[in-house]
Short mmCIF file of C-alpha atoms in Angstrom, two decimals:
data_model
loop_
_atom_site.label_atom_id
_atom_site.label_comp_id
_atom_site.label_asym_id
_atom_site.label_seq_id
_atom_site.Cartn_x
_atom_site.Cartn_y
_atom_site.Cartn_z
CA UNK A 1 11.24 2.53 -9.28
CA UNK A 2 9.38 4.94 -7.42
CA UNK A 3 5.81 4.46 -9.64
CA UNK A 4 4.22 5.11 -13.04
CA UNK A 5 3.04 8.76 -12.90
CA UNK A 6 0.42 9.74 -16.09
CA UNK A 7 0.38 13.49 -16.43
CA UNK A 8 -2.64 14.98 -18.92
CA UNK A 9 -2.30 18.52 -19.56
CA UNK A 10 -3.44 20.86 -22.88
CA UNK A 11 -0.55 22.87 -22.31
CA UNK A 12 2.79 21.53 -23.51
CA UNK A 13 4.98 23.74 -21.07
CA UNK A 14 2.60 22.88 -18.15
CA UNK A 15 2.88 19.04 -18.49
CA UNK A 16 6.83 19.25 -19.28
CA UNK A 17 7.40 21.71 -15.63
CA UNK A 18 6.01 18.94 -13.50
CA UNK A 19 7.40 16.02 -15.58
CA UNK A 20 10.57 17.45 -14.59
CA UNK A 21 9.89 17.80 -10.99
CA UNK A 22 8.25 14.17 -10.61
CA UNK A 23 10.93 13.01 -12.69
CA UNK A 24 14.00 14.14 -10.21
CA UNK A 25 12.21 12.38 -7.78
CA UNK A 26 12.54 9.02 -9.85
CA UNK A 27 9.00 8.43 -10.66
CA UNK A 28 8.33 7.17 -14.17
CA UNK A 29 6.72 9.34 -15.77
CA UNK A 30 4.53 10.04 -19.29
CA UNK A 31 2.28 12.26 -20.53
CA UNK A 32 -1.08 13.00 -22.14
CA UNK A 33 -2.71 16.38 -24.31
CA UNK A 34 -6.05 15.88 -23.96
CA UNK A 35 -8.95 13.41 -23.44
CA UNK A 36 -8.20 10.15 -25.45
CA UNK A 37 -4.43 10.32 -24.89
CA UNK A 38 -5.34 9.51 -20.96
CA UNK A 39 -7.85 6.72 -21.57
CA UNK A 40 -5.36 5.21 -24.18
CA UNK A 41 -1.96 5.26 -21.97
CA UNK A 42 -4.28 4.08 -18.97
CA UNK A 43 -5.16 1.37 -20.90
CA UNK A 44 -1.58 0.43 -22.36
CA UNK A 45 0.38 1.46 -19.86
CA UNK A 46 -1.19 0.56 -16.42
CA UNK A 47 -0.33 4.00 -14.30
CA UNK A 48 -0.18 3.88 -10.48
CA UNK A 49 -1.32 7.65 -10.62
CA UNK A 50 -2.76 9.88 -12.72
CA UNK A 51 -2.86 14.02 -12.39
CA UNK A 52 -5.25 15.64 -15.04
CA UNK A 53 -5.21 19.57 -15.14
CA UNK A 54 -8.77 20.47 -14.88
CA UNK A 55 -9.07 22.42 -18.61
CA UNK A 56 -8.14 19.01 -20.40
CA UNK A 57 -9.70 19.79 -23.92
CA UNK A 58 -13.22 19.79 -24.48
CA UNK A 59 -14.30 17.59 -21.44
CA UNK A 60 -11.86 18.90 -19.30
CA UNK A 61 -11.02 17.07 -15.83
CA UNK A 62 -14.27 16.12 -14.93
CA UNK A 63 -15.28 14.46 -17.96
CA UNK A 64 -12.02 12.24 -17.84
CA UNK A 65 -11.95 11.00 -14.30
CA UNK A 66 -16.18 10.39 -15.11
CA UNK A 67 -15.15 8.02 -18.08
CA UNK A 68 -11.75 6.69 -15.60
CA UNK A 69 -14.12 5.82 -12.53
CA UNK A 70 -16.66 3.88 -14.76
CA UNK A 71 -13.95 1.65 -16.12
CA UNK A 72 -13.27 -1.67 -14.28
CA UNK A 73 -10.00 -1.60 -15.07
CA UNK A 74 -9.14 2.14 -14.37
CA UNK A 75 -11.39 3.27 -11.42
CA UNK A 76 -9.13 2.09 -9.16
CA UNK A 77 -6.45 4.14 -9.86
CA UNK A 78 -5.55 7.59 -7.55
CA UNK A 79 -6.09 10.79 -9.51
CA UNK A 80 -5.16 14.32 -8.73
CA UNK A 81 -6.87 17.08 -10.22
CA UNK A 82 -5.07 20.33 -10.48
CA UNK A 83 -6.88 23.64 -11.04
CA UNK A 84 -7.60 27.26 -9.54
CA UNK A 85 -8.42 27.92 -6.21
CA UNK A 86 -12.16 28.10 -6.46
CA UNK A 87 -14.87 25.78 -4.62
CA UNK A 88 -16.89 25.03 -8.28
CA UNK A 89 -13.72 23.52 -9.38
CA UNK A 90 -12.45 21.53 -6.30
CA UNK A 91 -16.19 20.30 -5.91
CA UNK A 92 -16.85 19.02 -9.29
CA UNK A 93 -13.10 17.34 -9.32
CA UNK A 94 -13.80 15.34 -6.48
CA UNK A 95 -17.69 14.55 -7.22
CA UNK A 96 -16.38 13.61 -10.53
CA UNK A 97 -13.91 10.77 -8.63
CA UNK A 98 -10.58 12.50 -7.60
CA UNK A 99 -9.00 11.70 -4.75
CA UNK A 100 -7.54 15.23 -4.09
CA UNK A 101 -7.20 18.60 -5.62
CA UNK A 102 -4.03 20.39 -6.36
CA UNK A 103 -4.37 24.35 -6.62
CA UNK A 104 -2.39 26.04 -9.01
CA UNK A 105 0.61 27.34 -8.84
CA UNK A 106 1.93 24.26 -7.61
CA UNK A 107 4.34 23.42 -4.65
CA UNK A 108 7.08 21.26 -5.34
CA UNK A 109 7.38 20.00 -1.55
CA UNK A 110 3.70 19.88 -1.33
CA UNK A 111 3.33 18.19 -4.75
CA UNK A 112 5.96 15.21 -4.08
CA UNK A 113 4.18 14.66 -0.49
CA UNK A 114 0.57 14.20 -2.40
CA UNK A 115 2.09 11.88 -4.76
CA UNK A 116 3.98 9.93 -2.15
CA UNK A 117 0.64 9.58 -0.37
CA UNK A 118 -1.03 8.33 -3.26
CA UNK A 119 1.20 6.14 -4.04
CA UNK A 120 0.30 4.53 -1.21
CA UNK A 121 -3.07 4.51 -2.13
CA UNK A 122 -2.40 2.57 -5.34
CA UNK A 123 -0.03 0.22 -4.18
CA UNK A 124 -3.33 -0.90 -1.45
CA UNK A 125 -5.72 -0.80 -4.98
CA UNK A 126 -3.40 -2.42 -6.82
CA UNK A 127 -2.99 -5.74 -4.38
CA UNK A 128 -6.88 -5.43 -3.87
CA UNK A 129 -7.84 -6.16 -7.93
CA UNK A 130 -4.61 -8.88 -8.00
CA UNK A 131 -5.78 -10.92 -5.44
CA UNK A 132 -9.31 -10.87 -6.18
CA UNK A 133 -8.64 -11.58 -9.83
CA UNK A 134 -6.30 -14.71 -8.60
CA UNK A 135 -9.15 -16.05 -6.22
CA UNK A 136 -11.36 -15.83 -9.10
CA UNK A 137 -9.15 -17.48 -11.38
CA UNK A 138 -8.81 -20.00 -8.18
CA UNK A 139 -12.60 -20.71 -8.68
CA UNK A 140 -13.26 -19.12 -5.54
CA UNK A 141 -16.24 -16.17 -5.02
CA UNK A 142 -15.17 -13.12 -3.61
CA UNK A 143 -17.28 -10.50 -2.03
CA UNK A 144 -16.01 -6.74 -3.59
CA UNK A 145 -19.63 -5.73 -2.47
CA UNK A 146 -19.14 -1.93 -0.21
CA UNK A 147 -20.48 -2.72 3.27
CA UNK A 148 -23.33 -0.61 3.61
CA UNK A 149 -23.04 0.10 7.51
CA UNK A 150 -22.33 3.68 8.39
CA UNK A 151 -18.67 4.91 8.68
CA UNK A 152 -17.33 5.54 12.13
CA UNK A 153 -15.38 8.67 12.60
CA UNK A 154 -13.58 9.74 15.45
CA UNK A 155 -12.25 13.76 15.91
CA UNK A 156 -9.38 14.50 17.26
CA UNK A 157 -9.08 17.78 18.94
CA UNK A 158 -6.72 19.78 21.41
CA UNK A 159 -10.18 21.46 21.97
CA UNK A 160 -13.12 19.57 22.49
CA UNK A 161 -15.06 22.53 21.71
CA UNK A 162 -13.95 22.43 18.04
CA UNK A 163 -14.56 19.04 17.63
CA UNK A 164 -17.96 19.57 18.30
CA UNK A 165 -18.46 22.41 16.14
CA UNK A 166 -17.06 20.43 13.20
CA UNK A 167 -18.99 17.47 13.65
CA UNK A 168 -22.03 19.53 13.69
CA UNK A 169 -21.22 21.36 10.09
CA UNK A 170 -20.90 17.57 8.74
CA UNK A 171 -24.36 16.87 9.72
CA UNK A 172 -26.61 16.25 6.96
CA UNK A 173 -23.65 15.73 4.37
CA UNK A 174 -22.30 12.18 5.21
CA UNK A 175 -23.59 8.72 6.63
CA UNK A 176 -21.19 8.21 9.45
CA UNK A 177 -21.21 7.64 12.86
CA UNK A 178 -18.98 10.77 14.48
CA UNK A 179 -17.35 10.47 17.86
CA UNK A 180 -15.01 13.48 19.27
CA UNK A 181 -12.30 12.96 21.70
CA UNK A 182 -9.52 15.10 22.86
CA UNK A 183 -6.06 14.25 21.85
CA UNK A 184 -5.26 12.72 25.28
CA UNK A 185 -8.36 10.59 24.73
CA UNK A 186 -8.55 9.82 21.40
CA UNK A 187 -6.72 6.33 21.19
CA UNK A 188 -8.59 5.37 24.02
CA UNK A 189 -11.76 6.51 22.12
CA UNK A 190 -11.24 4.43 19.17
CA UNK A 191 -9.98 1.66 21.40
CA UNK A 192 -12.99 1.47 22.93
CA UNK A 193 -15.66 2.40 20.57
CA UNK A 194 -16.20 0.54 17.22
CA UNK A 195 -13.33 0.81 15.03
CA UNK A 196 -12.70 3.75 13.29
CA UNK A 197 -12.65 4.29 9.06
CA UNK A 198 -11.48 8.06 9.55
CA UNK A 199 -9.73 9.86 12.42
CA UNK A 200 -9.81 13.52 11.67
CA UNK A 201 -7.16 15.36 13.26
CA UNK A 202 -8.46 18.96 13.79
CA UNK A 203 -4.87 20.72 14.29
CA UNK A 204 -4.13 24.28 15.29
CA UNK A 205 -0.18 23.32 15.52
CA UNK A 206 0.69 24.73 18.66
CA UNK A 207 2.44 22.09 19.14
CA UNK A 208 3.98 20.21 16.15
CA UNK A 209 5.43 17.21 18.74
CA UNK A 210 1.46 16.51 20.39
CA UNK A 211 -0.02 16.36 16.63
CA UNK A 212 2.62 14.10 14.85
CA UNK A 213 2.94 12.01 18.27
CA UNK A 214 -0.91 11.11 17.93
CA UNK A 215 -0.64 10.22 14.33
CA UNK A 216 2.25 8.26 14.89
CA UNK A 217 0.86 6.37 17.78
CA UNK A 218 -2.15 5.66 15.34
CA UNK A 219 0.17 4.40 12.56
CA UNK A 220 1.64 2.44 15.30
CA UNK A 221 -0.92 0.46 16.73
CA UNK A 222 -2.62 -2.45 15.52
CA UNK A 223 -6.39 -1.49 16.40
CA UNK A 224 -5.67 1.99 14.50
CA UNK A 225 -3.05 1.73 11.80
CA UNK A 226 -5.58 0.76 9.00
CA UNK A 227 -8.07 3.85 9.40
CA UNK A 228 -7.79 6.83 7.28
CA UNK A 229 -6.46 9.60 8.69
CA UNK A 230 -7.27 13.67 7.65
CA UNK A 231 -5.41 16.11 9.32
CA UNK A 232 -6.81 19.77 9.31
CA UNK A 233 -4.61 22.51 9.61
CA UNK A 234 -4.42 26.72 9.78
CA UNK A 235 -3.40 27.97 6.37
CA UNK A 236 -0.30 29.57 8.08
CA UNK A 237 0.77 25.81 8.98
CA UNK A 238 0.56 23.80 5.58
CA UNK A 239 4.16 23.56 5.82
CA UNK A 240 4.06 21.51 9.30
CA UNK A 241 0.54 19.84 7.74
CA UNK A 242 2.47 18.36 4.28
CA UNK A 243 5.18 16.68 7.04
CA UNK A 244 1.89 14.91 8.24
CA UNK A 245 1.65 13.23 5.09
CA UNK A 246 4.75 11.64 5.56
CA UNK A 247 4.17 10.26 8.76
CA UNK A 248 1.10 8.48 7.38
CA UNK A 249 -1.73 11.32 6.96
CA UNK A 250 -4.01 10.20 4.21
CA UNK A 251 -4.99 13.70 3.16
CA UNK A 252 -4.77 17.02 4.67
CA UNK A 253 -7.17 20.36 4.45
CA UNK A 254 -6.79 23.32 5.69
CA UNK A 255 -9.20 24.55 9.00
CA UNK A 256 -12.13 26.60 7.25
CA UNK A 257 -12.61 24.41 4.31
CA UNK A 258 -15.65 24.23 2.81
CA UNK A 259 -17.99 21.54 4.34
CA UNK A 260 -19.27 20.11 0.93
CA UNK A 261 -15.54 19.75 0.14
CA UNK A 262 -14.70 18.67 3.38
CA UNK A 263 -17.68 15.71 3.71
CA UNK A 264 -16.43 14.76 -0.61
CA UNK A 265 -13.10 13.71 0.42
CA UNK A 266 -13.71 12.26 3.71
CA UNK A 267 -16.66 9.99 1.63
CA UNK A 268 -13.04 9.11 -0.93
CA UNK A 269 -10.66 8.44 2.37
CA UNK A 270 -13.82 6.27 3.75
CA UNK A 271 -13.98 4.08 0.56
CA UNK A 272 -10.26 4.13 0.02
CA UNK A 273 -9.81 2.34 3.58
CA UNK A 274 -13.16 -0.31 2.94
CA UNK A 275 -11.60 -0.73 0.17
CA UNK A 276 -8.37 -1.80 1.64
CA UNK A 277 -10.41 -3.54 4.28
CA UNK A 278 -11.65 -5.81 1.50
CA UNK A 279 -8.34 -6.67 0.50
CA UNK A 280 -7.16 -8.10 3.85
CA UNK A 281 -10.29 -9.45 4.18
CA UNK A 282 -10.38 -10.98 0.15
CA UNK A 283 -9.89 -14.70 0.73
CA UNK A 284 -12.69 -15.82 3.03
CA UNK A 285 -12.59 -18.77 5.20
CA UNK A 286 -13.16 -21.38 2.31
CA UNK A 287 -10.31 -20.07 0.62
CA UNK A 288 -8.18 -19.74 3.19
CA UNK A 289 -8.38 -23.60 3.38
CA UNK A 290 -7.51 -24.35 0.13
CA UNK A 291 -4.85 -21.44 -0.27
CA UNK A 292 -2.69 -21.24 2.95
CA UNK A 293 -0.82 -23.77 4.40
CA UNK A 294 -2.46 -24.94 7.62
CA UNK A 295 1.23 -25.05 9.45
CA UNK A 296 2.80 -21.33 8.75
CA UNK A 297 -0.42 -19.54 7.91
CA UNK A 298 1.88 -18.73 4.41
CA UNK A 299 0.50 -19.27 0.97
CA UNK A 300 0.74 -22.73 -0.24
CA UNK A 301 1.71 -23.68 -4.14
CA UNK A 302 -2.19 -23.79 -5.07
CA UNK A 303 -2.20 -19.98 -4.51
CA UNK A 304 1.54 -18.90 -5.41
CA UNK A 305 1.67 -20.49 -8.46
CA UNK A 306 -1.29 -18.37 -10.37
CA UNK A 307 -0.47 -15.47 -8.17
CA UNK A 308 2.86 -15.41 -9.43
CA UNK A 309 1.66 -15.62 -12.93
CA UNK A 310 -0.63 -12.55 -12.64
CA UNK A 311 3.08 -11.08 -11.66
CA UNK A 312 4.97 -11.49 -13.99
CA UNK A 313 2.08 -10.86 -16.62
CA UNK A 314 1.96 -7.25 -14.90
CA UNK A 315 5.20 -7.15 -15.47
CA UNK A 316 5.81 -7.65 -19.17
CA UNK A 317 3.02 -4.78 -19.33
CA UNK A 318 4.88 -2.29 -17.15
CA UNK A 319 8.41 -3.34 -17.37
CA UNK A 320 8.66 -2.62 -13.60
CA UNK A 321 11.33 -4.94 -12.21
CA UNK A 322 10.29 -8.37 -10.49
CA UNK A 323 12.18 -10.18 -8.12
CA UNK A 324 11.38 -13.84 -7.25
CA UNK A 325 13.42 -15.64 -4.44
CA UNK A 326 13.29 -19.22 -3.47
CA UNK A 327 14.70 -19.90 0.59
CA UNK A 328 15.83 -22.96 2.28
CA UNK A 329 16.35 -23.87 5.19
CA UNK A 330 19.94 -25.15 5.65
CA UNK A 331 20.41 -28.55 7.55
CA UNK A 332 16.83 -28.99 8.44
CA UNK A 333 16.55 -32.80 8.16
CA UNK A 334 19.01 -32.94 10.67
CA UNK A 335 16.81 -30.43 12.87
CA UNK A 336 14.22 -33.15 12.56
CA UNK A 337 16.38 -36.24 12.93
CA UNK A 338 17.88 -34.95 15.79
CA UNK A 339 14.97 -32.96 17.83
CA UNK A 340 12.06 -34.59 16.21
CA UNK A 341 9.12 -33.74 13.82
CA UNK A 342 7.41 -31.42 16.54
CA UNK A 343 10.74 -29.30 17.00
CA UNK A 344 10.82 -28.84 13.55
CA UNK A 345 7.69 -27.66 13.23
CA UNK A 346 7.97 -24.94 15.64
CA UNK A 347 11.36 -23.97 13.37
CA UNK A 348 8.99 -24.04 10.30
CA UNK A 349 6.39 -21.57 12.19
CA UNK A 350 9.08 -19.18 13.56
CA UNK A 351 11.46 -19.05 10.06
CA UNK A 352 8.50 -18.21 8.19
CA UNK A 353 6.95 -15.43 10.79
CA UNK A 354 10.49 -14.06 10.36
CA UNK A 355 10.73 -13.74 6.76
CA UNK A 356 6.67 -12.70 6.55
CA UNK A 357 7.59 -9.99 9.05
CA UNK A 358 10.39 -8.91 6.90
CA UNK A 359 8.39 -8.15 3.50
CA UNK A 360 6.06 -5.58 2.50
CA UNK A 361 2.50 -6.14 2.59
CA UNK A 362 2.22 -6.87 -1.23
CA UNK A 363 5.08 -9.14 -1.28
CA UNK A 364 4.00 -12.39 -1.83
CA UNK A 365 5.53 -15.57 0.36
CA UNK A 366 4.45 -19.24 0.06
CA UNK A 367 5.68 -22.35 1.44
CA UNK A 368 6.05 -24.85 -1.40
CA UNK A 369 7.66 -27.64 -0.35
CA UNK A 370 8.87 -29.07 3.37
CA UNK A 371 11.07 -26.35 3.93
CA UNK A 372 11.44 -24.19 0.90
CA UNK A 373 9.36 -20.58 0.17
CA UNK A 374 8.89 -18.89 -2.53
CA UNK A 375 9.09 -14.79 -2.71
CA UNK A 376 7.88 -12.28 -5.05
CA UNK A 377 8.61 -8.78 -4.91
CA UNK A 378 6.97 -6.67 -7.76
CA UNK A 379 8.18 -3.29 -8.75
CA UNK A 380 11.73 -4.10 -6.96
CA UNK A 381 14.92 -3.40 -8.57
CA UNK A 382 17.99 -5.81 -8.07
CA UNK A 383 19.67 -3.72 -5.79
CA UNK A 384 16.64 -3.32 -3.04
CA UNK A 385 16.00 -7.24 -3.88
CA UNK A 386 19.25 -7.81 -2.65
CA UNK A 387 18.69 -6.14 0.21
CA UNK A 388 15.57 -7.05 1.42
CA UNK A 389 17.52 -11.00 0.75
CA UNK A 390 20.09 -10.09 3.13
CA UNK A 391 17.54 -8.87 5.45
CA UNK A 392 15.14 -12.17 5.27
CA UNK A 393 18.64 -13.86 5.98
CA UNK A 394 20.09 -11.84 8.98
CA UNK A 395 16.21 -12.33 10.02
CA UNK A 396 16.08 -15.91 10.55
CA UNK A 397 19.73 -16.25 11.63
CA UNK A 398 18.99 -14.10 15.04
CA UNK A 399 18.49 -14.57 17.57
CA UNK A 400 18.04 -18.43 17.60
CA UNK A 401 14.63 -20.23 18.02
CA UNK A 402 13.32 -20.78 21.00
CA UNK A 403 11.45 -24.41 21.27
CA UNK A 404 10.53 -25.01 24.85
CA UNK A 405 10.20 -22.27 26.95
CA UNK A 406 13.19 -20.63 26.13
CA UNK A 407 15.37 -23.33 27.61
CA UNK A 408 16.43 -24.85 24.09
CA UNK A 409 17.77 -22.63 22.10
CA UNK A 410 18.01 -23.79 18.30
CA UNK A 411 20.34 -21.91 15.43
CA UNK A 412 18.38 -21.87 11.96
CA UNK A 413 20.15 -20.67 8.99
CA UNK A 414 18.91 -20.04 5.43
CA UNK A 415 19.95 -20.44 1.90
CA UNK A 416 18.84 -18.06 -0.57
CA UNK A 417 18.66 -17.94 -4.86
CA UNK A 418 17.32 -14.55 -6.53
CA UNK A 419 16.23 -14.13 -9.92
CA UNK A 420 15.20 -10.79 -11.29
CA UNK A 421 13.14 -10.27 -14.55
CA UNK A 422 15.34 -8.20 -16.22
CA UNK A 423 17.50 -11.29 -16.69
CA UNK A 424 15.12 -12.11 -19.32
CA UNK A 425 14.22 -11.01 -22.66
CA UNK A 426 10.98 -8.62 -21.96
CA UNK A 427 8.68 -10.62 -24.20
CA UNK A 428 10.11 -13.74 -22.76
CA UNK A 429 9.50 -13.52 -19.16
CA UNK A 430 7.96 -16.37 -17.54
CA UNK A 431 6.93 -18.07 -14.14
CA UNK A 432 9.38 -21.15 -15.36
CA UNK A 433 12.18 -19.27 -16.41
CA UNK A 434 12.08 -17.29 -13.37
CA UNK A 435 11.45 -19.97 -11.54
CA UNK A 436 14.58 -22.22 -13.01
CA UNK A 437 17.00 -19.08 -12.45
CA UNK A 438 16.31 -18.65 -8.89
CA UNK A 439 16.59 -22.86 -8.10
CA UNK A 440 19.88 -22.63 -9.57
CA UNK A 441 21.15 -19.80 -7.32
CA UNK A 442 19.56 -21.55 -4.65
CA UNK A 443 21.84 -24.38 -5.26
CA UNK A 444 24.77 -22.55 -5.60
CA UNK A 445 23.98 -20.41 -2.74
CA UNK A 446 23.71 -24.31 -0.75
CA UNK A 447 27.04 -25.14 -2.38
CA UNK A 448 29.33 -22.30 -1.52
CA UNK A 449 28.34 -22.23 1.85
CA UNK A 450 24.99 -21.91 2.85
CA UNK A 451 23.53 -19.08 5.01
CA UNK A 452 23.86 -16.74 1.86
CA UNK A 453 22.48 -14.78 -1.32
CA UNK A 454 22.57 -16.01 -4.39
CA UNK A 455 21.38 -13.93 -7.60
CA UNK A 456 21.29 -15.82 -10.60
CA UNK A 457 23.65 -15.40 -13.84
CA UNK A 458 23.62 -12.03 -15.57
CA UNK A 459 21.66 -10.47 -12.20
CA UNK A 460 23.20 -6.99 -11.19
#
């Protein structure tokens, strides 16, 4: 499942045209006529993304995401605002809390990219309000306070001229710290300077290869990959712009945009990526004691358990799929008995760097017992969980462990049993009945063979 789009539009034809496009590209989809519809589906039905067309009824756009953003349990969410092409409109939209605007007519290519880059918004939102709410539940304080530092921006130019001449338009309109840098220069600027919550990339698309090579570099490496990143474009380049997107471009506007516009959304990107700082950054030191096991840096039981509940409770409210997988490691007494304690240790570390490394960032995996983890894998059909199984097995199988400076070599193996929620009754989804499913695959999986996949009975 791609993601729960909400659509809110007055016009009946109008919301059915882009259900139909979102819908061939396999995102769930409903829809909304006016002002109450949206708050009640947000409320019942828990969308990833919304997209409100700004004459929604009597409040319109603006009044909507103004009653979304001052809801706990809604202001997190992405929204798109679609509308004309006119400055009042854009501006109010995105003082009002969207994240972008959408001008009308819209463009199926450039539509799907938008979403696809929202999505990836939500998905970071999403994880943020799940863990807090399960370190709260832990008894645990967390800190969701904005820092209240000033931002550090860093622009990206082919022409250090225009980088200049754009950082002095933003003057006045937004509390950040702005360093320019050519494009040749501008990982070693951000290396080297504080690191950066926005890299603007201020394009002319001469080349295509110079401008996705620099955001891909910054995608790539670990001092850059978590800023937000804008890439500004020449209107007769949108089309090489919306590729950007998919590379990992946050938003994109074109060159001459309007500077109140311009500083609006680079103030949303800004608190988007704090934002997502705060969820990496969620379980502070005391928690971290309590919640991760001191030997794999994994998630122990104390912290999977009630994680996993908040799971599968999101779950029975979205009917998005959940897979939960419990490994093994095959043999590994006789790892210990025959190496010792220490040398199984170092097995312990690497098998569970290998299957961490495997998983998405808002997959959870725990180590709940000597040698057995637990995975969870929300919004994942049976198919993909099967996958990403196979994957987490082929993973730890090679190449073998290295224990002492490469000269032993040491062949792990693991067993694993899947259970999906759609085994189970909607209503009667549960940690334990998940839990149960996946133990018995697990055996069976130990059984026929080890080093194998297991789904439990009745799983596609």
């Amino acid at each position: 499942m791609a993601g729960h789009i909400l659509i809110a539009d007055s016009v009946p034809t109008s919301r059915i045209t882009m259900k139909v496009m979102l819908s061939a590209a396999y995102y769930d989809v409903s829809m909304a006529s006016c002002a109450d519809d949206v708050l009640l589906n947000t409320a019942t039905s828990h969308p990833d993304l919304i997209i409100i067309d700004s004459d929604l009824g009597d409040t319109g756009a603006v009044g909507v995401c103004t009653r979304l953003k001052a809801t706990d349990a809604s202001r997190h969410i992405p929204i798109a605002v679609v509308g004309p092409d006119t400055t009042e409109h854009r501006i109010a939209a995105l003082r009002a809390g969207a994240d972008i605007y959408l001008i009308k007519p819209l463009d199926r290519v450039a539509l799907l990219a938008h979403m696809r880059a929202l999505m990836r918004v939500s998905d970071i939102a999403s994880e943020l309000k799940r863990r807090t709410q399960t370190a709260l539940e832990m008894g645990f304080p967390t800190d969701t306070t904005p820092p209240v530092t000033p931002s550090h921006i860093v622009i990206a130019s082919p022409y250090v001229d225009d980088a200049v001449k754009l950082r002095s338009s933003l003057r006045g309109l937004i509390n950040s710290d702005v360093d320019v840098a050519r494009y040749d220069k501008a990982i070693h600027s951000i290396h080297t300077t504080k690191n950066a919550d926005l890299v603007i990339i201020s394009s002319h698309f001469h080349d295509l290869r110079d401008d996705l090579l620099l955001l891909s570099n910054i995608r790539a490496n670990d001092n850059t990959r978590h800023a937000a990143v804008m890439v500004l474009y020449p209107e007769h380049k949108k089309i090489d712009a919306i590729l950007a997107l998919d590379i990992g471009a946050n938003d994109i506007m074109p060159l001459n945009s309007d500077p109140d516009e311009l500083a609006l959304r680079i103030r949303t990107l800004i608190a988007r990526k704090r934002e997502a700082d705060r969820l990496r950054d969620t379980i502070d030191h005391g928690m971290r004691l309590a919640s991760v096991d001191p030997l794999t840096g994994l998630y122990n039981r104390r912290y999977a358990m009630p994680h996993l509940e908040r799971l599968v409770h999101e779950t029975t409210l979205t009917n998005a799929p959940l897979a939960v997988m419990l490994v093994d490691i095959d043999n590994f007494k006789s790892v210990n008995d025959t190496f010792g304690h220490a040398i199984g240790d170092t097995v312990l570390v690497e098998v569970a760097r290998r299957i961490r490394d495997t998983l998405r960032p808002q997959d959870l995996v725990a180590r709940i017992g000597g040698d057995e983890f637990l995975i969870a894998m929300p919004a994942t059909t049976a198919q993909s969980a099967h996958a990403a199984a196979e994957r987490i097995r082929n993973s730890v199988c090679t190449p073998p462990i290295s224990t002492t400076g490469n000269r032993d070599l040491i062949g792990a193996s693991i067993s694993i049993g899947v259970a999906m929620s759609t085994q189970i009754a909607p209503n009667s989804v549960s940690v334990s009945g998940l839990i149960d499913i996946a133990d018995t695959a697990l055996y069976a999986s130990k059984s026929d063979g080890r080093n194998q996949v297991t789904f439990g009975a009745t799983a596609a």
